[in-house]
C-alpha positions as CSV (number, residue, x, y, z in Angstrom):
1,X,-80.9,107.7,-184.2
2,X,-79.2,104.4,-183.4
3,X,-79.5,103.1,-179.8
4,X,-76.4,101.0,-180.2
5,X,-74.0,101.4,-177.2
6,X,-71.6,104.3,-177.8
7,X,-68.3,102.6,-177.5
8,X,-65.5,104.8,-176.2
9,X,-62.2,105.1,-178.0
10,X,-59.7,102.6,-176.8
11,X,-62.2,99.8,-176.6
12,X,-59.5,97.3,-177.7
13,X,-57.3,98.2,-174.7
14,X,-58.6,95.3,-172.4
15,X,-57.9,92.8,-175.2
16,X,-54.3,94.2,-175.6
17,X,-53.8,93.9,-171.9
18,X,-55.1,90.3,-171.9
19,X,-52.7,89.4,-174.7
20,X,-49.8,91.0,-172.8
21,X,-50.8,88.8,-169.7
22,X,-50.8,85.7,-171.8
23,X,-47.4,86.5,-173.4
24,X,-45.9,87.2,-170.0
25,X,-47.1,84.0,-168.3
26,X,-45.9,81.9,-171.2
27,X,-42.5,83.6,-171.2
28,X,-42.2,82.9,-167.4
29,X,-43.3,79.3,-167.9
30,X,-40.6,78.8,-170.6
31,X,-38.0,80.4,-168.2
32,X,-39.0,78.1,-165.4
33,X,-38.7,75.1,-167.7
34,X,-35.2,76.2,-168.5
35,X,-34.3,76.6,-164.8
36,X,-35.8,73.3,-163.8
37,X,-35.4,70.5,-166.4
38,X,-37.4,68.2,-164.2
39,X,-40.3,70.6,-164.5
40,X,-40.3,70.2,-168.3
41,X,-39.5,66.5,-168.1
42,X,-43.2,65.9,-167.2
43,X,-44.2,67.1,-170.6
44,X,-43.5,70.7,-171.4
45,X,-46.1,70.8,-174.2
46,X,-48.9,69.3,-172.1
47,X,-48.0,71.6,-169.2
48,X,-48.0,74.6,-171.5
49,X,-51.5,73.8,-172.6
50,X,-52.6,73.5,-168.9
51,X,-50.9,76.8,-168.1
52,X,-52.9,78.5,-170.8
53,X,-56.1,76.8,-170.0
54,X,-55.7,78.0,-166.4
55,X,-55.5,81.5,-167.7
56,X,-59.0,81.4,-169.0
57,X,-60.8,81.9,-165.6
58,X,-58.3,84.7,-164.8
59,X,-58.9,86.5,-168.1
60,X,-62.7,86.1,-167.7
61,X,-62.6,87.5,-164.2
62,X,-60.4,90.4,-165.3
63,X,-62.9,91.1,-168.1
64,X,-65.8,91.1,-165.6
65,X,-63.8,93.2,-163.2
66,X,-63.0,95.9,-165.8
67,X,-60.1,98.4,-165.8
68,X,-59.7,100.8,-162.9
69,X,-59.3,104.3,-164.3
70,X,-57.2,105.4,-161.3
71,X,-53.7,103.8,-161.0
72,X,-53.6,102.6,-157.4
73,X,-50.7,100.4,-156.3
74,X,-52.7,98.6,-153.6
75,X,-55.6,97.9,-156.1
76,X,-53.2,96.6,-158.8
77,X,-51.3,94.5,-156.3
78,X,-54.5,92.9,-154.9
79,X,-55.7,92.2,-158.4
80,X,-52.4,90.6,-159.4
81,X,-52.4,88.5,-156.3
82,X,-56.0,87.3,-156.8
83,X,-55.3,86.5,-160.5
84,X,-52.2,84.4,-159.5
85,X,-54.2,82.6,-156.8
86,X,-57.0,81.9,-159.3
87,X,-54.5,80.6,-161.9
88,X,-52.8,78.4,-159.3
89,X,-56.1,77.0,-158.2
90,X,-57.1,75.8,-161.6
91,X,-53.5,74.7,-162.6
92,X,-53.1,72.6,-159.5
93,X,-56.6,71.1,-160.0
94,X,-55.7,70.2,-163.6
95,X,-52.4,68.4,-162.7
96,X,-54.0,66.7,-159.8
97,X,-56.7,65.2,-162.0
98,X,-54.2,64.2,-164.7
99,X,-51.9,62.7,-162.0
100,X,-48.9,64.9,-163.0
101,X,-46.2,65.1,-160.3
102,X,-44.8,68.7,-160.1
103,X,-41.7,69.8,-158.0
104,X,-42.9,72.2,-155.3
105,X,-39.8,74.4,-155.7
106,X,-40.5,75.0,-159.4
107,X,-44.1,75.8,-158.7
108,X,-43.1,78.3,-156.0
109,X,-40.7,80.0,-158.3
110,X,-43.1,80.1,-161.2
111,X,-45.9,81.7,-159.1
112,X,-43.6,84.1,-157.3
113,X,-42.3,85.3,-160.7
114,X,-45.8,85.4,-162.1
115,X,-47.0,87.7,-159.3
116,X,-44.0,90.0,-159.6
117,X,-44.2,90.0,-163.4
118,X,-48.0,90.7,-163.5
119,X,-47.6,93.5,-160.9
120,X,-44.8,95.2,-162.9
121,X,-46.5,94.7,-166.2
122,X,-49.8,96.1,-165.0
123,X,-48.2,99.1,-163.3
124,X,-46.3,99.8,-166.5
125,X,-49.4,99.2,-168.8
126,X,-51.7,101.3,-166.6
127,X,-49.2,104.0,-166.4
128,X,-48.9,104.1,-170.2
129,X,-52.7,104.0,-170.4
130,X,-52.9,107.1,-168.2
131,X,-50.5,108.9,-170.6
132,X,-52.7,107.7,-173.5
133,X,-55.8,109.1,-171.9
134,X,-54.1,112.4,-171.1
135,X,-53.6,112.8,-174.8
136,X,-57.4,112.7,-175.3
137,X,-57.8,109.0,-176.2
138,X,-59.6,106.1,-174.5
139,X,-61.9,108.5,-172.6
140,X,-65.4,108.0,-171.3
141,X,-68.0,110.8,-172.0
142,X,-70.0,111.4,-168.9
143,X,-72.8,113.6,-167.6
144,X,-74.0,114.3,-164.1
145,X,-77.6,114.6,-163.1
146,X,-77.7,116.8,-160.0
147,X,-76.5,120.4,-159.9
148,X,-75.7,120.2,-156.2
149,X,-72.6,119.9,-153.9
150,X,-72.4,116.1,-154.4
151,X,-72.4,116.6,-158.1
152,X,-69.7,119.3,-157.9
153,X,-67.5,117.0,-155.7
154,X,-67.9,114.2,-158.1
155,X,-67.0,116.4,-161.1
156,X,-63.9,117.5,-159.2
157,X,-62.9,113.9,-158.6
158,X,-63.5,112.9,-162.3
159,X,-61.4,115.8,-163.4
160,X,-58.6,115.5,-160.8
161,X,-56.4,113.6,-163.2
162,X,-56.8,113.6,-167.0
163,X,-55.2,110.1,-166.9
164,X,-58.5,108.8,-165.4
165,X,-60.0,109.2,-168.9
166,X,-63.2,111.0,-168.1
167,X,-64.6,113.8,-170.3
168,X,-67.1,115.7,-168.3
169,X,-69.9,117.1,-170.7
170,X,-72.0,118.9,-168.1
171,X,-74.8,118.9,-165.5
172,X,-78.5,118.3,-165.8
173,X,-81.2,119.2,-163.2
174,X,-84.6,120.8,-163.0
175,X,-83.0,124.2,-162.9
176,X,-79.5,125.7,-162.4
177,X,-79.3,126.8,-158.7
178,X,-77.9,130.3,-157.8
179,X,-74.2,130.3,-157.4
180,X,-73.7,126.9,-159.0
181,X,-70.1,126.8,-160.4
182,X,-70.4,123.8,-162.7
183,X,-71.3,123.7,-166.4
184,X,-75.1,123.5,-166.4
185,X,-76.4,122.1,-169.7
186,X,-80.2,121.8,-169.3
187,X,-83.1,120.1,-167.6
188,X,-83.7,116.4,-167.1
189,X,-86.2,116.5,-169.9
190,X,-83.4,117.5,-172.3
191,X,-81.1,114.8,-171.1
192,X,-82.2,112.0,-173.5
193,X,-81.7,114.1,-176.7
194,X,-78.3,115.3,-175.4
195,X,-77.1,111.8,-174.6
196,X,-78.0,110.5,-178.0
197,X,-76.5,113.4,-179.8
198,X,-73.3,113.5,-177.8
199,X,-72.9,109.7,-177.5
200,X,-72.6,109.7,-173.7
201,X,-71.0,106.6,-172.1
202,X,-71.9,107.1,-168.5
203,X,-74.5,109.1,-166.5
204,X,-74.0,109.7,-162.8
205,X,-77.2,110.3,-160.8
206,X,-76.5,112.6,-157.9
207,X,-80.0,113.8,-156.9
208,X,-81.9,112.8,-153.9
209,X,-84.7,110.5,-154.9
210,X,-88.3,111.6,-154.3
211,X,-90.9,109.3,-152.9
212,X,-91.8,107.9,-156.3
213,X,-88.2,107.8,-157.6
214,X,-89.7,109.1,-160.9
215,X,-86.6,111.1,-162.0
216,X,-84.2,108.3,-161.2
217,X,-86.4,105.9,-163.2
218,X,-86.5,108.3,-166.1
219,X,-82.7,108.7,-166.2
220,X,-82.2,105.0,-165.9
221,X,-84.6,104.3,-168.7
222,X,-82.8,106.9,-170.9
223,X,-79.4,105.3,-170.1
224,X,-80.7,101.9,-171.1
225,X,-82.2,103.4,-174.3
226,X,-78.9,104.9,-175.5
227,X,-76.7,102.0,-174.1
228,X,-75.0,104.1,-171.4
229,X,-73.9,103.0,-167.9
230,X,-76.1,104.4,-165.1
231,X,-74.3,105.0,-161.8
232,X,-76.1,106.1,-158.7
233,X,-74.2,108.4,-156.3
234,X,-75.7,108.4,-152.7
235,X,-76.2,111.8,-151.0
236,X,-73.6,111.5,-148.3
237,X,-71.5,114.1,-146.5
238,X,-68.0,114.4,-148.0
239,X,-66.7,113.2,-144.6
240,X,-68.5,109.9,-145.0
241,X,-66.1,108.2,-147.3
242,X,-65.7,104.7,-146.0
243,X,-66.2,101.9,-148.4
244,X,-69.8,100.8,-148.6
245,X,-71.0,97.2,-149.1
246,X,-74.2,96.4,-151.0
247,X,-76.5,93.8,-149.4
248,X,-80.2,92.8,-149.7
249,X,-83.0,92.5,-147.3
250,X,-85.7,90.6,-149.1
251,X,-86.1,92.5,-152.4
252,X,-84.6,95.7,-150.9
253,X,-81.0,96.9,-151.6
254,X,-79.2,98.3,-148.6
255,X,-75.7,99.7,-148.0
256,X,-73.5,98.9,-145.1
257,X,-70.5,100.8,-143.9
258,X,-67.2,98.8,-143.8
259,X,-65.3,99.2,-140.5
260,X,-62.2,101.3,-140.4
261,X,-59.3,99.0,-141.3
262,X,-57.1,100.3,-138.4
263,X,-59.6,99.3,-135.8
264,X,-58.2,95.8,-136.3
265,X,-55.5,94.9,-133.8
266,X,-53.8,92.9,-136.5
267,X,-53.7,95.9,-139.0
268,X,-52.4,98.2,-136.2
269,X,-49.7,95.7,-135.4
270,X,-48.7,95.4,-139.1
271,X,-48.5,99.2,-139.4
272,X,-46.5,99.5,-136.2
273,X,-44.0,96.8,-137.2
274,X,-43.6,98.5,-140.6
275,X,-42.9,101.8,-138.8
276,X,-40.3,100.2,-136.5
277,X,-38.5,98.5,-139.3
278,X,-38.3,101.5,-141.6
279,X,-37.5,104.1,-138.8
280,X,-34.8,101.8,-137.3
281,X,-33.2,101.4,-140.8
282,X,-33.3,105.2,-141.4
283,X,-31.9,106.1,-137.9
284,X,-28.9,104.0,-138.7
285,X,-27.9,106.4,-141.4
286,X,-29.4,109.5,-139.8
287,X,-26.1,110.9,-138.5
288,X,-24.9,111.3,-142.2
289,X,-27.8,113.7,-142.6
290,X,-27.8,115.3,-139.2
291,X,-24.2,116.5,-139.1
292,X,-24.2,118.7,-142.3
293,X,-27.7,120.0,-141.6
294,X,-26.8,120.8,-138.0
295,X,-23.7,122.7,-139.1
296,X,-25.7,124.7,-141.7
297,X,-28.5,125.6,-139.2
298,X,-26.0,126.8,-136.6
299,X,-24.2,128.9,-139.2
300,X,-27.5,130.4,-140.4
301,X,-28.8,131.8,-137.1
302,X,-28.6,131.4,-133.4
303,X,-30.6,128.8,-131.6
304,X,-30.9,125.0,-131.3
305,X,-30.7,122.5,-134.1
306,X,-34.0,121.0,-133.3
307,X,-37.3,122.8,-133.0
308,X,-39.7,121.2,-130.5
309,X,-43.4,121.9,-130.6
310,X,-46.3,120.5,-128.7
311,X,-48.8,119.0,-131.1
312,X,-51.9,116.9,-130.9
313,X,-51.3,113.2,-131.4
314,X,-53.1,109.9,-131.1
315,X,-56.5,110.1,-129.5
316,X,-55.9,113.8,-128.8
317,X,-52.8,113.3,-126.6
318,X,-50.1,115.9,-126.7
319,X,-46.6,115.1,-127.7
320,X,-43.4,116.9,-128.5
321,X,-42.9,116.9,-132.3
322,X,-39.3,117.3,-133.6
323,X,-38.2,119.2,-136.6
324,X,-34.9,120.7,-137.9
325,X,-35.2,124.4,-137.0
326,X,-35.9,126.4,-140.1
327,X,-36.8,129.8,-138.5
328,X,-35.3,132.4,-136.2
329,X,-36.5,132.0,-132.7
330,X,-39.7,133.9,-131.9
331,X,-42.2,134.2,-129.1
332,X,-45.2,133.2,-131.2
333,X,-43.6,130.0,-132.7
334,X,-46.2,127.8,-131.1
335,X,-49.2,129.7,-132.3
336,X,-48.3,131.4,-135.6
337,X,-48.1,129.3,-138.8
338,X,-45.5,129.9,-141.4
339,X,-46.6,131.8,-144.5
340,X,-45.2,132.4,-147.9
341,X,-42.3,134.9,-147.7
342,X,-42.2,134.6,-143.9
343,X,-39.3,136.7,-142.7
344,X,-38.6,134.3,-139.8
345,X,-37.5,131.5,-142.3
346,X,-33.8,131.4,-142.8
347,X,-32.1,130.7,-146.1
348,X,-31.1,127.2,-145.2
349,X,-34.6,126.8,-143.6
350,X,-36.3,127.6,-146.9
351,X,-34.3,124.8,-148.5
352,X,-35.0,122.4,-145.7
353,X,-38.8,123.1,-146.0
354,X,-38.9,122.9,-149.8
355,X,-37.2,119.5,-149.8
356,X,-39.0,118.2,-146.6
357,X,-35.6,117.5,-144.9
358,X,-36.8,119.5,-141.9
359,X,-39.3,116.7,-141.2
360,X,-36.7,113.9,-141.0
361,X,-36.1,114.1,-137.2
362,X,-39.7,112.9,-136.8
363,X,-38.4,109.4,-137.5
364,X,-37.3,109.6,-133.9
365,X,-40.9,110.3,-132.9
366,X,-41.9,107.3,-135.0
367,X,-39.4,105.1,-133.3
368,X,-40.6,106.3,-129.9
369,X,-44.2,105.5,-130.9
370,X,-45.6,109.1,-130.9
371,X,-46.0,109.1,-134.7
372,X,-46.3,106.8,-137.7
373,X,-44.5,107.3,-141.0
374,X,-47.8,107.8,-142.8
375,X,-50.8,109.4,-141.2
376,X,-52.6,112.7,-140.8
377,X,-50.0,115.5,-140.1
378,X,-50.0,116.6,-136.4
379,X,-51.3,120.1,-135.9
380,X,-50.4,122.8,-133.4
381,X,-52.5,122.8,-130.2
382,X,-54.1,126.1,-131.2
383,X,-55.1,124.7,-134.5
384,X,-56.7,121.7,-132.9
385,X,-58.6,124.0,-130.5
386,X,-59.8,126.3,-133.3
387,X,-60.6,123.9,-136.1
388,X,-62.3,121.3,-133.9
389,X,-65.1,123.9,-133.3
390,X,-65.4,124.8,-137.0
391,X,-64.9,121.6,-139.1
392,X,-67.1,118.5,-138.9
393,X,-65.2,115.3,-138.0
394,X,-62.0,117.2,-137.4
395,X,-61.1,115.2,-134.3
396,X,-61.7,111.9,-136.3
397,X,-58.3,112.4,-137.8
398,X,-56.8,111.6,-134.4
399,X,-58.1,108.0,-134.5
400,X,-54.7,107.0,-135.8
401,X,-51.2,108.2,-135.0
402,X,-50.1,111.3,-136.8
403,X,-47.6,110.8,-139.7
404,X,-44.5,112.4,-141.1
405,X,-46.4,112.4,-144.4
406,X,-49.9,111.7,-145.4
407,X,-52.5,111.4,-148.1
408,X,-53.4,115.1,-147.8
409,X,-49.8,116.1,-148.4
410,X,-49.3,114.0,-151.5
411,X,-52.7,115.1,-153.0
412,X,-52.0,118.8,-153.0
413,X,-53.0,119.9,-149.5
414,X,-49.6,120.6,-148.0
415,X,-48.7,124.1,-146.8
416,X,-50.4,126.9,-144.9
417,X,-54.1,126.7,-144.2
418,X,-54.8,130.5,-144.4
419,X,-58.4,129.8,-145.5
420,X,-60.9,127.5,-143.8
421,X,-61.6,125.5,-147.0
422,X,-58.0,124.4,-147.2
423,X,-58.2,122.8,-143.8
424,X,-61.6,121.3,-144.7
425,X,-60.0,119.6,-147.7
426,X,-57.0,118.4,-145.6
427,X,-59.3,116.9,-143.0
428,X,-61.4,115.3,-145.7
429,X,-58.2,113.7,-147.2
430,X,-57.1,112.6,-143.7
431,X,-60.5,110.9,-143.0
432,X,-60.4,109.2,-146.4
433,X,-56.9,107.8,-145.6
434,X,-58.1,106.4,-142.2
435,X,-61.1,104.7,-143.8
436,X,-59.2,103.2,-146.7
437,X,-55.9,102.3,-145.1
438,X,-53.8,99.5,-146.4
439,X,-50.0,98.8,-146.1
440,X,-49.7,99.3,-149.8
441,X,-51.3,102.7,-149.6
442,X,-48.7,103.7,-147.0
443,X,-46.0,102.5,-149.4
444,X,-47.6,104.5,-152.3
445,X,-47.7,107.7,-150.1
446,X,-44.1,107.3,-149.1
447,X,-43.0,106.9,-152.8
448,X,-45.0,109.9,-153.8
449,X,-43.6,111.9,-150.9
450,X,-40.0,111.1,-152.1
451,X,-40.9,112.1,-155.7
452,X,-42.4,115.4,-154.5
453,X,-39.4,116.1,-152.3
454,X,-37.0,115.5,-155.3
455,X,-39.1,117.8,-157.5
456,X,-39.4,120.5,-154.8
457,X,-42.7,121.2,-153.0
458,X,-44.3,124.3,-154.3
459,X,-46.7,124.6,-151.3
460,X,-43.8,124.3,-148.8
461,X,-43.1,127.6,-147.0
């Protein structure tokens, strides 16, 4: 049996993307030359050569970096920005050495267009790639060593979106534990033959290493023999999701936990400024929404237009959360969560919930400073009291201001939490958001929220 690396289908995709980058940059350069004749007067042909030579480090770095299988706006934007900066560094160095005088305005336009063009091109190309993978092409064949909760969580992440392009072949371990829900294939001793026969591309090691590390060494040796990638997955709680940084102490490899981004005063200031700008702009047109909704609510049932409920906010402080009233008034409104088919929900209330219009008054809470546009959803005081005793790190979700929408809501954990595991997954998503915050992630969540609202939320009740 050949030990040659089992190349996945779609192995020419990085080359296609590189050609697309080269074509785009040359097209933009030609456009800038047409816009600024003095730009081309310095020798369009020579400058064109320099533009393409400056692409070499960018393309090399992109090849080393590889393709992210998840389409993340913030990741794509950071990569596009770093590629533009790398190109500019080499381009400016070339023209400085050659003594070519370049108009600053033309350079600014060129690199602004280059960033915007690369960002749009890569979002489009990565989106098409996800569609390509969803049709069973360009996938990576993977196995997991470790039939345990960590392995199950990893399998769930790998299979969360077919567009990631992972084909999960099964689990390997010393034995299949009782109650294990994954597809158990065999023992670690059977792994080598299976990987050769099935042409496995990646093996994830999710077991705790023993004192000798014998099993990990065997799996690594097997991966090397068949030309597969070996990826070690540390045994961490699902609530420990912060980015980890590898470092060395002598010959030892250690991992350090990155600090939460929103502990930075600058990041909190950026997020608050963004909230003020967006909420102020929205509140300028809010009356156009308020008037027809208020009339519909008043006609549907007796009671106020707004429903006010005390909820847990930033650092556990209580605040009054605003919503358009979607239910008939009841004595248990502050303790009883809405459920599917809840008789208290009015006809107009059902529409407001399904489209998320009932949440729009919370832009007032954002403007006041009680909430943020994006963050963990604020819970009823009773929920906070109950779940803080049952779920690890539940109170960690209050380290940032609560949001109108959040990562949990756009990843499928919106709606009633009638079972404990649903709230556990919501808390897990909230903690992940806090530990991975970026402004671009907020924008991504807002866009996905709007898309979900236009489609109609199936979990909204």
